[in-house]
PDB file of C-alpha atoms in Angstrom:
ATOM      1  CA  UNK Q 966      -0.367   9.621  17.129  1.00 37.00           C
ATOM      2  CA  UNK Q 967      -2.734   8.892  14.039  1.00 41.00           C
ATOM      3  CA  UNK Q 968      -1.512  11.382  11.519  1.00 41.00           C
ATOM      4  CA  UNK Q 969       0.573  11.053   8.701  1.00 41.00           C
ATOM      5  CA  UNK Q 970       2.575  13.760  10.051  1.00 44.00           C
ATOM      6  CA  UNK Q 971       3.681  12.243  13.225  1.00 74.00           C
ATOM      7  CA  UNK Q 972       3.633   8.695  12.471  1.00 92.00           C
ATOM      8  CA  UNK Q 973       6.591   9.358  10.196  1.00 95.00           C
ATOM      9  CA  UNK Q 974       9.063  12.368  10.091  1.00 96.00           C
ATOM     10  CA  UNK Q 975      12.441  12.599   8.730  1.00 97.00           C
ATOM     11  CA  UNK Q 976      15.042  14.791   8.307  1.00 98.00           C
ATOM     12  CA  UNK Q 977      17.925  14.911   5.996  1.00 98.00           C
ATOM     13  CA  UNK Q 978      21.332  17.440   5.268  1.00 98.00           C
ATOM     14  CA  UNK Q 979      24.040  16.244   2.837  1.00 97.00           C
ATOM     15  CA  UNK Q 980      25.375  16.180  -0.278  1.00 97.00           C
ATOM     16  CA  UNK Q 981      24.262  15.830  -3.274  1.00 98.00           C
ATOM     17  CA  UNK Q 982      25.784  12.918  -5.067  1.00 98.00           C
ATOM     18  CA  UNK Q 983      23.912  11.670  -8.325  1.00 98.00           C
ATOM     19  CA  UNK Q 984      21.734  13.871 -10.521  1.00 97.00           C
ATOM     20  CA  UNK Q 985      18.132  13.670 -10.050  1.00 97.00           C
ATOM     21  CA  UNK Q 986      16.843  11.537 -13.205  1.00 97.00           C
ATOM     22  CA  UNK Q 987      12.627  11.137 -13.753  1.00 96.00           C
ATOM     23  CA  UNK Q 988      11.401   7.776 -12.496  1.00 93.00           C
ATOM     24  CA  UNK Q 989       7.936   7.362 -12.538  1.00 93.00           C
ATOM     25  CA  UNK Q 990       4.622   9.838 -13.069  1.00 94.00           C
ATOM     26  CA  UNK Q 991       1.478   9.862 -11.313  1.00 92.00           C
ATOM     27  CA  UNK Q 992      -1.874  11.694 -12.817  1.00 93.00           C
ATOM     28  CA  UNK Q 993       0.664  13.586 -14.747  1.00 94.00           C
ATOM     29  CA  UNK Q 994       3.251  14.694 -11.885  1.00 96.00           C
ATOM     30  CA  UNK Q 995       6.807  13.216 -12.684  1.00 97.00           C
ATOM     31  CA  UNK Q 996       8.851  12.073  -9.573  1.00 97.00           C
ATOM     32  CA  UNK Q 997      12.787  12.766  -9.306  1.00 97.00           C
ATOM     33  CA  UNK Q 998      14.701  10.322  -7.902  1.00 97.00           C
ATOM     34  CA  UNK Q 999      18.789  10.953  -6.408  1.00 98.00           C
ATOM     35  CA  UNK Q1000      20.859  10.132  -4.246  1.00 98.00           C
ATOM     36  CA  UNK Q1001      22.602  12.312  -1.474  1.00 98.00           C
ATOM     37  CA  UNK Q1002      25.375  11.452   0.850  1.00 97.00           C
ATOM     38  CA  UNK Q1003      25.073  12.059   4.560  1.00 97.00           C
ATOM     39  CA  UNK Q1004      28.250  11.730   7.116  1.00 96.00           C
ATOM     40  CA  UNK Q1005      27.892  10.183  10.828  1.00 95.00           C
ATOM     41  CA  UNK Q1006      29.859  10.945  13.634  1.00 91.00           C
ATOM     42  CA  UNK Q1007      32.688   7.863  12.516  1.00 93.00           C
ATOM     43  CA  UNK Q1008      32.690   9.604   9.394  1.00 93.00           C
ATOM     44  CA  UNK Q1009      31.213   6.636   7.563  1.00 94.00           C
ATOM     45  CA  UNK Q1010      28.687   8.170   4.807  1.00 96.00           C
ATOM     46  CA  UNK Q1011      25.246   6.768   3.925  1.00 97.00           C
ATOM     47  CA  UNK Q1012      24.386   7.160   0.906  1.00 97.00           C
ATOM     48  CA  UNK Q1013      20.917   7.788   0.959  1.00 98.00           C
ATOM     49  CA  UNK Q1014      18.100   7.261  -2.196  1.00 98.00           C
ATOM     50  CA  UNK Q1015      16.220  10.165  -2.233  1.00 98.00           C
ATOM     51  CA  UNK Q1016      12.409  11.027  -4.288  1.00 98.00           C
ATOM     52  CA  UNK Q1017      11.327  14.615  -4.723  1.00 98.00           C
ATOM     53  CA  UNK Q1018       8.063  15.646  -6.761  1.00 97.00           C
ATOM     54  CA  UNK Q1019       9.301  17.753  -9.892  1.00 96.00           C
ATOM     55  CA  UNK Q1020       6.698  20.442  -8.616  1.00 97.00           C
ATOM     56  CA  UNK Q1021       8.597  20.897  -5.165  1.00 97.00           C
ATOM     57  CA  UNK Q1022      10.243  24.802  -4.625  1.00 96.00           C
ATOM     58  CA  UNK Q1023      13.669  24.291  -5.841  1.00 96.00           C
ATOM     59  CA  UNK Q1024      13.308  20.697  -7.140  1.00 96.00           C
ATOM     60  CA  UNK Q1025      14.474  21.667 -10.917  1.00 93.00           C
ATOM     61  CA  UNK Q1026      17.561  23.364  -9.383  1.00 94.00           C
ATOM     62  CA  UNK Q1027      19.359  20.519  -7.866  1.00 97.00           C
ATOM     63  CA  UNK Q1028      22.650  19.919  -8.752  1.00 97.00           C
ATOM     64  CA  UNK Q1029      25.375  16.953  -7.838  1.00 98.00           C
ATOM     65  CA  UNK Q1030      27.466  18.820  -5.135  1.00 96.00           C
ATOM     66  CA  UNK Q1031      24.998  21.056  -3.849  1.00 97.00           C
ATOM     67  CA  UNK Q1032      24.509  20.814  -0.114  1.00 97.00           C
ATOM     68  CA  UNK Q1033      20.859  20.552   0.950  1.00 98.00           C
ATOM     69  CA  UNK Q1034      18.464  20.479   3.734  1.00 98.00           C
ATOM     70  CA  UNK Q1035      14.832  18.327   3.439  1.00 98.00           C
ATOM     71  CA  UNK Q1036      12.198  17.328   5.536  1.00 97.00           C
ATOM     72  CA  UNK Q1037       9.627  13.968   4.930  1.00 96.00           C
ATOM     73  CA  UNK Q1038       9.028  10.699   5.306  1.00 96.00           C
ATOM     74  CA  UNK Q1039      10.903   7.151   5.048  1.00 97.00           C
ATOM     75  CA  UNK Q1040       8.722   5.181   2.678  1.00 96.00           C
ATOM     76  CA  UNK Q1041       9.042   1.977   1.003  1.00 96.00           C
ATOM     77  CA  UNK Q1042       7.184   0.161  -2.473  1.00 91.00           C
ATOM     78  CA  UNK Q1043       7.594  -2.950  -3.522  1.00 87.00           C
ATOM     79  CA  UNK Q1044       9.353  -3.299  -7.145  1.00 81.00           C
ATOM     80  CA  UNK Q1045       9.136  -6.476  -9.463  1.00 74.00           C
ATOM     81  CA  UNK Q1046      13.111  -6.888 -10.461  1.00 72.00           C
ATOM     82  CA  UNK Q1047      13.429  -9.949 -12.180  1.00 71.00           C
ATOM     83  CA  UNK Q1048      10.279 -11.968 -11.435  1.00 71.00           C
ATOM     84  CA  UNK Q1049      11.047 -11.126  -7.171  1.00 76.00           C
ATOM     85  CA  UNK Q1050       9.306  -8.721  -5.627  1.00 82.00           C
ATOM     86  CA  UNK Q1051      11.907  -6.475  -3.992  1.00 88.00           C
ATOM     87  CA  UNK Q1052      10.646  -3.760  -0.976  1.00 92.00           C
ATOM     88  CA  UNK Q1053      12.682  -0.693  -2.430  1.00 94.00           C
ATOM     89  CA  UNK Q1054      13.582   2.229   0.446  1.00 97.00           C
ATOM     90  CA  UNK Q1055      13.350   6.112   0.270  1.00 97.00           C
ATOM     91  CA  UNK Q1056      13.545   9.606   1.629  1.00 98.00           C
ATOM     92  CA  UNK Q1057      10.332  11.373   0.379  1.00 97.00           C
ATOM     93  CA  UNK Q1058      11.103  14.787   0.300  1.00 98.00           C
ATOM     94  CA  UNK Q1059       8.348  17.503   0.879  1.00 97.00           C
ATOM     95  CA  UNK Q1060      10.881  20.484   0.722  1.00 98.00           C
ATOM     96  CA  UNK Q1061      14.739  20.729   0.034  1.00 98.00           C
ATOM     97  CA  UNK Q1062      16.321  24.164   0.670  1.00 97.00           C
ATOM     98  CA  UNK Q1063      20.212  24.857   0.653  1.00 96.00           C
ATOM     99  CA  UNK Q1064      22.250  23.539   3.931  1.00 95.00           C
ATOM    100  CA  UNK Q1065      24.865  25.162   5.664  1.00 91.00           C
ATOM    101  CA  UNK Q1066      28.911  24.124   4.437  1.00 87.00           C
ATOM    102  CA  UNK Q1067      28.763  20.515   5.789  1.00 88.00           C
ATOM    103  CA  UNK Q1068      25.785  20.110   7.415  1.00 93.00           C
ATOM    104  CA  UNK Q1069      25.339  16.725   8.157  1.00 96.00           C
ATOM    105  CA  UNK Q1070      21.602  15.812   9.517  1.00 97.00           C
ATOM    106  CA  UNK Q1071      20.437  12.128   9.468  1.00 98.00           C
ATOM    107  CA  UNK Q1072      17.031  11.947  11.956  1.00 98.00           C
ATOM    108  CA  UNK Q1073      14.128  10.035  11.064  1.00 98.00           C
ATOM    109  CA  UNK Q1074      11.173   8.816  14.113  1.00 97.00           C
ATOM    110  CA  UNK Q1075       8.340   6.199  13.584  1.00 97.00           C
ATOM    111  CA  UNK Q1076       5.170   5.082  14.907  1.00 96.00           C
ATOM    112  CA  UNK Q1077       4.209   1.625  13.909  1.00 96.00           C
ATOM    113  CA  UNK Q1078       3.656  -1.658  14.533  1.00 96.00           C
ATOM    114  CA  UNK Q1079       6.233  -4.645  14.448  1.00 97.00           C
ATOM    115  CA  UNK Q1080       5.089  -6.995  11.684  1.00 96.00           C
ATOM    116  CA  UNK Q1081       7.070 -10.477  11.637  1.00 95.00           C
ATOM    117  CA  UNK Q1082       9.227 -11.411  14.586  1.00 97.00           C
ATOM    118  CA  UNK Q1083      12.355  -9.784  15.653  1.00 98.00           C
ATOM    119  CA  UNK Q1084      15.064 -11.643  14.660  1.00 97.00           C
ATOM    120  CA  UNK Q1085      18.036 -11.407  17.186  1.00 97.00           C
ATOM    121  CA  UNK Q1086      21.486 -12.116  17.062  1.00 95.00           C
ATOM    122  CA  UNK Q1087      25.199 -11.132  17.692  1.00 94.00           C
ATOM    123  CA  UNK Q1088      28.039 -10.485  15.622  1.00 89.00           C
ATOM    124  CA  UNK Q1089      31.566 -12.527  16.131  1.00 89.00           C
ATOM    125  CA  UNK Q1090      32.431  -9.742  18.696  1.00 88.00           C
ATOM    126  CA  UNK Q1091      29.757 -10.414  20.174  1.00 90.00           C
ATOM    127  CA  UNK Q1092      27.613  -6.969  19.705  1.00 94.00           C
ATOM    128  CA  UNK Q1093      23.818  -7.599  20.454  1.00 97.00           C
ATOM    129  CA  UNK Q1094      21.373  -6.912  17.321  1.00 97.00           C
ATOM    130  CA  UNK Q1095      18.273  -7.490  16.303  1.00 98.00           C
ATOM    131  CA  UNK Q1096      16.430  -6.374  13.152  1.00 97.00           C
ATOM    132  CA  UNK Q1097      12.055  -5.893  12.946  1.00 98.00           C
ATOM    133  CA  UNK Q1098      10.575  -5.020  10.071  1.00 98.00           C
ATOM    134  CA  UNK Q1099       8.278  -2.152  11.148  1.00 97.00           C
ATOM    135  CA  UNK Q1100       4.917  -1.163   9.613  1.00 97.00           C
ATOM    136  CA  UNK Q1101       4.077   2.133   9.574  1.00 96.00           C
ATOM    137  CA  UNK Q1102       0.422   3.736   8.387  1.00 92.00           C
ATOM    138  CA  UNK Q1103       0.006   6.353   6.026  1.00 87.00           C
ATOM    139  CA  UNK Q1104      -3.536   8.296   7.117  1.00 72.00           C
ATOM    140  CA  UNK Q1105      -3.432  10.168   3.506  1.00 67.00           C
ATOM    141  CA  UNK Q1106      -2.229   8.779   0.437  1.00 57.00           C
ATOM    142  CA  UNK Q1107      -5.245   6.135   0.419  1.00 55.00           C
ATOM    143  CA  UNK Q1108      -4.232   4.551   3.464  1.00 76.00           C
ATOM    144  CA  UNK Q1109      -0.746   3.266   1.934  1.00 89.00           C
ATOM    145  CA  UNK Q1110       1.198   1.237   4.251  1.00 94.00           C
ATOM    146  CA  UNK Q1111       5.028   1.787   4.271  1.00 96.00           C
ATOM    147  CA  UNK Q1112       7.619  -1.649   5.532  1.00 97.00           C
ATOM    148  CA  UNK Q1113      10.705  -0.024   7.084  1.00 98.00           C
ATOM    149  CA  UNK Q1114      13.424  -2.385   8.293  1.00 98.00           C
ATOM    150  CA  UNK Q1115      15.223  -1.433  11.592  1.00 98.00           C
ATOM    151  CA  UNK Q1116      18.087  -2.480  13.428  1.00 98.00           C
ATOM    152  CA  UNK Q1117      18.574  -2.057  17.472  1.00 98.00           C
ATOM    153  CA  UNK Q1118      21.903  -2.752  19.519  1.00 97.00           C
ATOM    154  CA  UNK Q1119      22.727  -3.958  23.134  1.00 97.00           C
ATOM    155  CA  UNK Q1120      19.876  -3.857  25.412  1.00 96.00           C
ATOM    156  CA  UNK Q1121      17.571  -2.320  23.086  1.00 97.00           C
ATOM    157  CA  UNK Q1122      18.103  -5.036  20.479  1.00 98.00           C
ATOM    158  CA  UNK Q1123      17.182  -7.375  23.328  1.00 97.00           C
ATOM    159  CA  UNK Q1124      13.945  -5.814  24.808  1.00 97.00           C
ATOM    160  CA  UNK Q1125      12.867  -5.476  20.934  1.00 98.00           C
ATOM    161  CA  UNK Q1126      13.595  -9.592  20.875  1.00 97.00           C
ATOM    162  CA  UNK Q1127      11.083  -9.915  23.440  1.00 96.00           C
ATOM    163  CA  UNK Q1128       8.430  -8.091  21.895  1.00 97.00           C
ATOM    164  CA  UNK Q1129       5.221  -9.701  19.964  1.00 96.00           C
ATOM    165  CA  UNK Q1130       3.918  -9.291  16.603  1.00 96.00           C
ATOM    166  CA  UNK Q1131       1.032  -6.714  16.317  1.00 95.00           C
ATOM    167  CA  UNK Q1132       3.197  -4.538  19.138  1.00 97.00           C
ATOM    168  CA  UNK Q1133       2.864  -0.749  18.563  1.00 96.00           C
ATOM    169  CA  UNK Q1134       6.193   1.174  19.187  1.00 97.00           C
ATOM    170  CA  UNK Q1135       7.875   4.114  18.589  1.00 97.00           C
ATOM    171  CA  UNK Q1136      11.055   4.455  17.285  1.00 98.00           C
ATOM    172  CA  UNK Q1137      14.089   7.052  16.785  1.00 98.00           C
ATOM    173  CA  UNK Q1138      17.123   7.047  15.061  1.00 98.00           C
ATOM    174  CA  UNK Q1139      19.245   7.496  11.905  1.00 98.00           C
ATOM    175  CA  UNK Q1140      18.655   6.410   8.114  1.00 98.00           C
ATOM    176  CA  UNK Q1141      21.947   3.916   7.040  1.00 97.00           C
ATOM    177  CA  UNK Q1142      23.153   2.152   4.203  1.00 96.00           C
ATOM    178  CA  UNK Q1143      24.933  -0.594   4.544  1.00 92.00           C
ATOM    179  CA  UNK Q1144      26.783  -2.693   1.529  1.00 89.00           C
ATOM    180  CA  UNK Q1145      27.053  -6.793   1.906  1.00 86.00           C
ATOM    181  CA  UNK Q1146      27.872  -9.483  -0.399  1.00 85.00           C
ATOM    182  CA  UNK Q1147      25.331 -11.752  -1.488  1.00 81.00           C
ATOM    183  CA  UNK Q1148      26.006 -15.458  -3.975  1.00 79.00           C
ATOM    184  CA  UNK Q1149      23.814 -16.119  -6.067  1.00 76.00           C
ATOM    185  CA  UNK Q1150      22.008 -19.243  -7.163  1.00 76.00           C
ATOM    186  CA  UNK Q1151      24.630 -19.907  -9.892  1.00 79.00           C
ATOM    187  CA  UNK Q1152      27.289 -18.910  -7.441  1.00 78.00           C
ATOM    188  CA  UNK Q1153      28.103 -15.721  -8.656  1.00 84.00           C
ATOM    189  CA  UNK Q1154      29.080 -13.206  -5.863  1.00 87.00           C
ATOM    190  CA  UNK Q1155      27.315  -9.538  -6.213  1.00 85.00           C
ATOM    191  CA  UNK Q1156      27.812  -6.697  -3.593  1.00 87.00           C
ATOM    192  CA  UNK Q1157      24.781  -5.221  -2.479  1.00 87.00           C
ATOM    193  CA  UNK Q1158      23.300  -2.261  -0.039  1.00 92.00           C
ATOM    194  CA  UNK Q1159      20.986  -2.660   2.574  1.00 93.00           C
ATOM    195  CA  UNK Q1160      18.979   0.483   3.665  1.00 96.00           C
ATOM    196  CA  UNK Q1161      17.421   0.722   7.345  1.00 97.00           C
ATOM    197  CA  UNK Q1162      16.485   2.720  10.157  1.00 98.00           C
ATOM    198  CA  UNK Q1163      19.434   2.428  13.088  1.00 97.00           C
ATOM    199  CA  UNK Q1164      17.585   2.575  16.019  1.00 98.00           C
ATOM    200  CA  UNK Q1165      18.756   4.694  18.905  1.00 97.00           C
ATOM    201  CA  UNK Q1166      15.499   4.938  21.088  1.00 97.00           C
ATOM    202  CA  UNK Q1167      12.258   3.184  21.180  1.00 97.00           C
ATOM    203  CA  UNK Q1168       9.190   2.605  23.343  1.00 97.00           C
ATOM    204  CA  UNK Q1169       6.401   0.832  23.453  1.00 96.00           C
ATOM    205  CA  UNK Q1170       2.647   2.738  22.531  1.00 94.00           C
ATOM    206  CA  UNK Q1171       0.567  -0.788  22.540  1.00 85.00           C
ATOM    207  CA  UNK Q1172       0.979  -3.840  23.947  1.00 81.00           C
ATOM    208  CA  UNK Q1173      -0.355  -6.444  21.370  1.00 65.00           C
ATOM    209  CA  UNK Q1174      -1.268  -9.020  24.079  1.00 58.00           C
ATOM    210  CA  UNK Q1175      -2.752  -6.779  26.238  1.00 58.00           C
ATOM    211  CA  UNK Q1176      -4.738  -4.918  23.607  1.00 57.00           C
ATOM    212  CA  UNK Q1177      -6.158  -8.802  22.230  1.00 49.00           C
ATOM    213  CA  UNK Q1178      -6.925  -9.669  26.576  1.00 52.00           C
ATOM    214  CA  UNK Q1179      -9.031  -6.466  26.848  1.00 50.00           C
ATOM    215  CA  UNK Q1180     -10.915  -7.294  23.144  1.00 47.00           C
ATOM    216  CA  UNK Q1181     -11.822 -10.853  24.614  1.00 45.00           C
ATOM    217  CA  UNK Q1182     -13.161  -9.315  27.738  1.00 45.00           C
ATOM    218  CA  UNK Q1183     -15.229  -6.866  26.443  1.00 41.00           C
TER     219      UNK Q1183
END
């Protein structure tokens, strides 16, 4: 599970909701970035930040309202906004092709490794969660790294608790956005979104203690 391919795959059918708008160029390719709504089951909609090369099939005929169908990656960059670093979150998109009426797809599975420890918890009703920031290996794109955030509930959120640093897993689930408020230093309150991987399924690839035992032996 080395490749680019199947280290990271998502998949994506929704609504359009913003226009795309140019926001950055690379050795002369601009990049379009939107954003496109996508309904669960609870009918709570993610709206999801979407970036699409301007030379994709289709890609110069996107229109807010269109319903459409893509396939890529998760990805994240880090963006200076105001003297912070910020890790910003987004649906690559390889293809986009026109959905069905109400299609509603929201899939996304990963292969990496958990970077800083789990942090677990439970909400006043006392739901189980636990959130691991996840780093995932691109083989192409020299050897990028991308930082996705995921959340796991109940007994998943607990085995992930238990898991080291360094720990290869894989992971399957849904991409969500999720607004919070947030007071700032001077005590102004702003409302923010958090974007993340909801985790539905995961397993362990690579033990990180076991994998360091066997290096000290040899």
């Amino acid at each position: 599970m080395e490749t680019n391919e199947i280290s990271n795959i998502a998949t994506l059918a929704g609504t359009v909701k913003t226009a795309p708008v140019i926001s950055h160029q690379i050795e002369g390719e601009n990049f379009l970035d939107f954003e496109v709504e996508v309904e669960r089951l609870s009918k709570t909609v993610d709206v999801i930040p979407v970036t699409i090369s301007e030379r994709t099939e289709n890609a110069d005929n996107i229109k807010v309202g269109d319903n459409v169908l893509m396939h890529g990656q998760y990805r994240s960059h880090n963006k200076n906004i105001n003297d912070k670093n910020r890790l910003i979150l987004h649906f690559f998109a390889k293809d986009i092709e026109s959905a069905k009426e109400h299609e509603q797809l929201n899939d996304v599975k990963l292969v990496g490794y958990i970077c800083k420890a789990p942090v677990y918890r439970k909400t006043p009703f006392e739901r189980e969660i636990c959130d691991a920031l996840i780093a995932v290996n691109r083989t192409t794109n020299y050897h990028r790294t991308d930082y996705i955030p995921c959340i796991f509930w109940g007994r998943n959120a607990r085995f992930v608790s238990g898991l080291d640093v360094g720990t290869k897993i894989e992971v399957s689930g849904r991409i969500q956005s999720r607004k919070y408020i947030k007071t700032q230093e001077n005590g102004l309150i702003e409302e923010k979104t958090a974007y993340e991987v909801s985790c539905q399924n995961v397993a362990i690839l690579e033990n990180s203690l076991k994998k360091a035992e066997e290096e000290r032996i040899i």
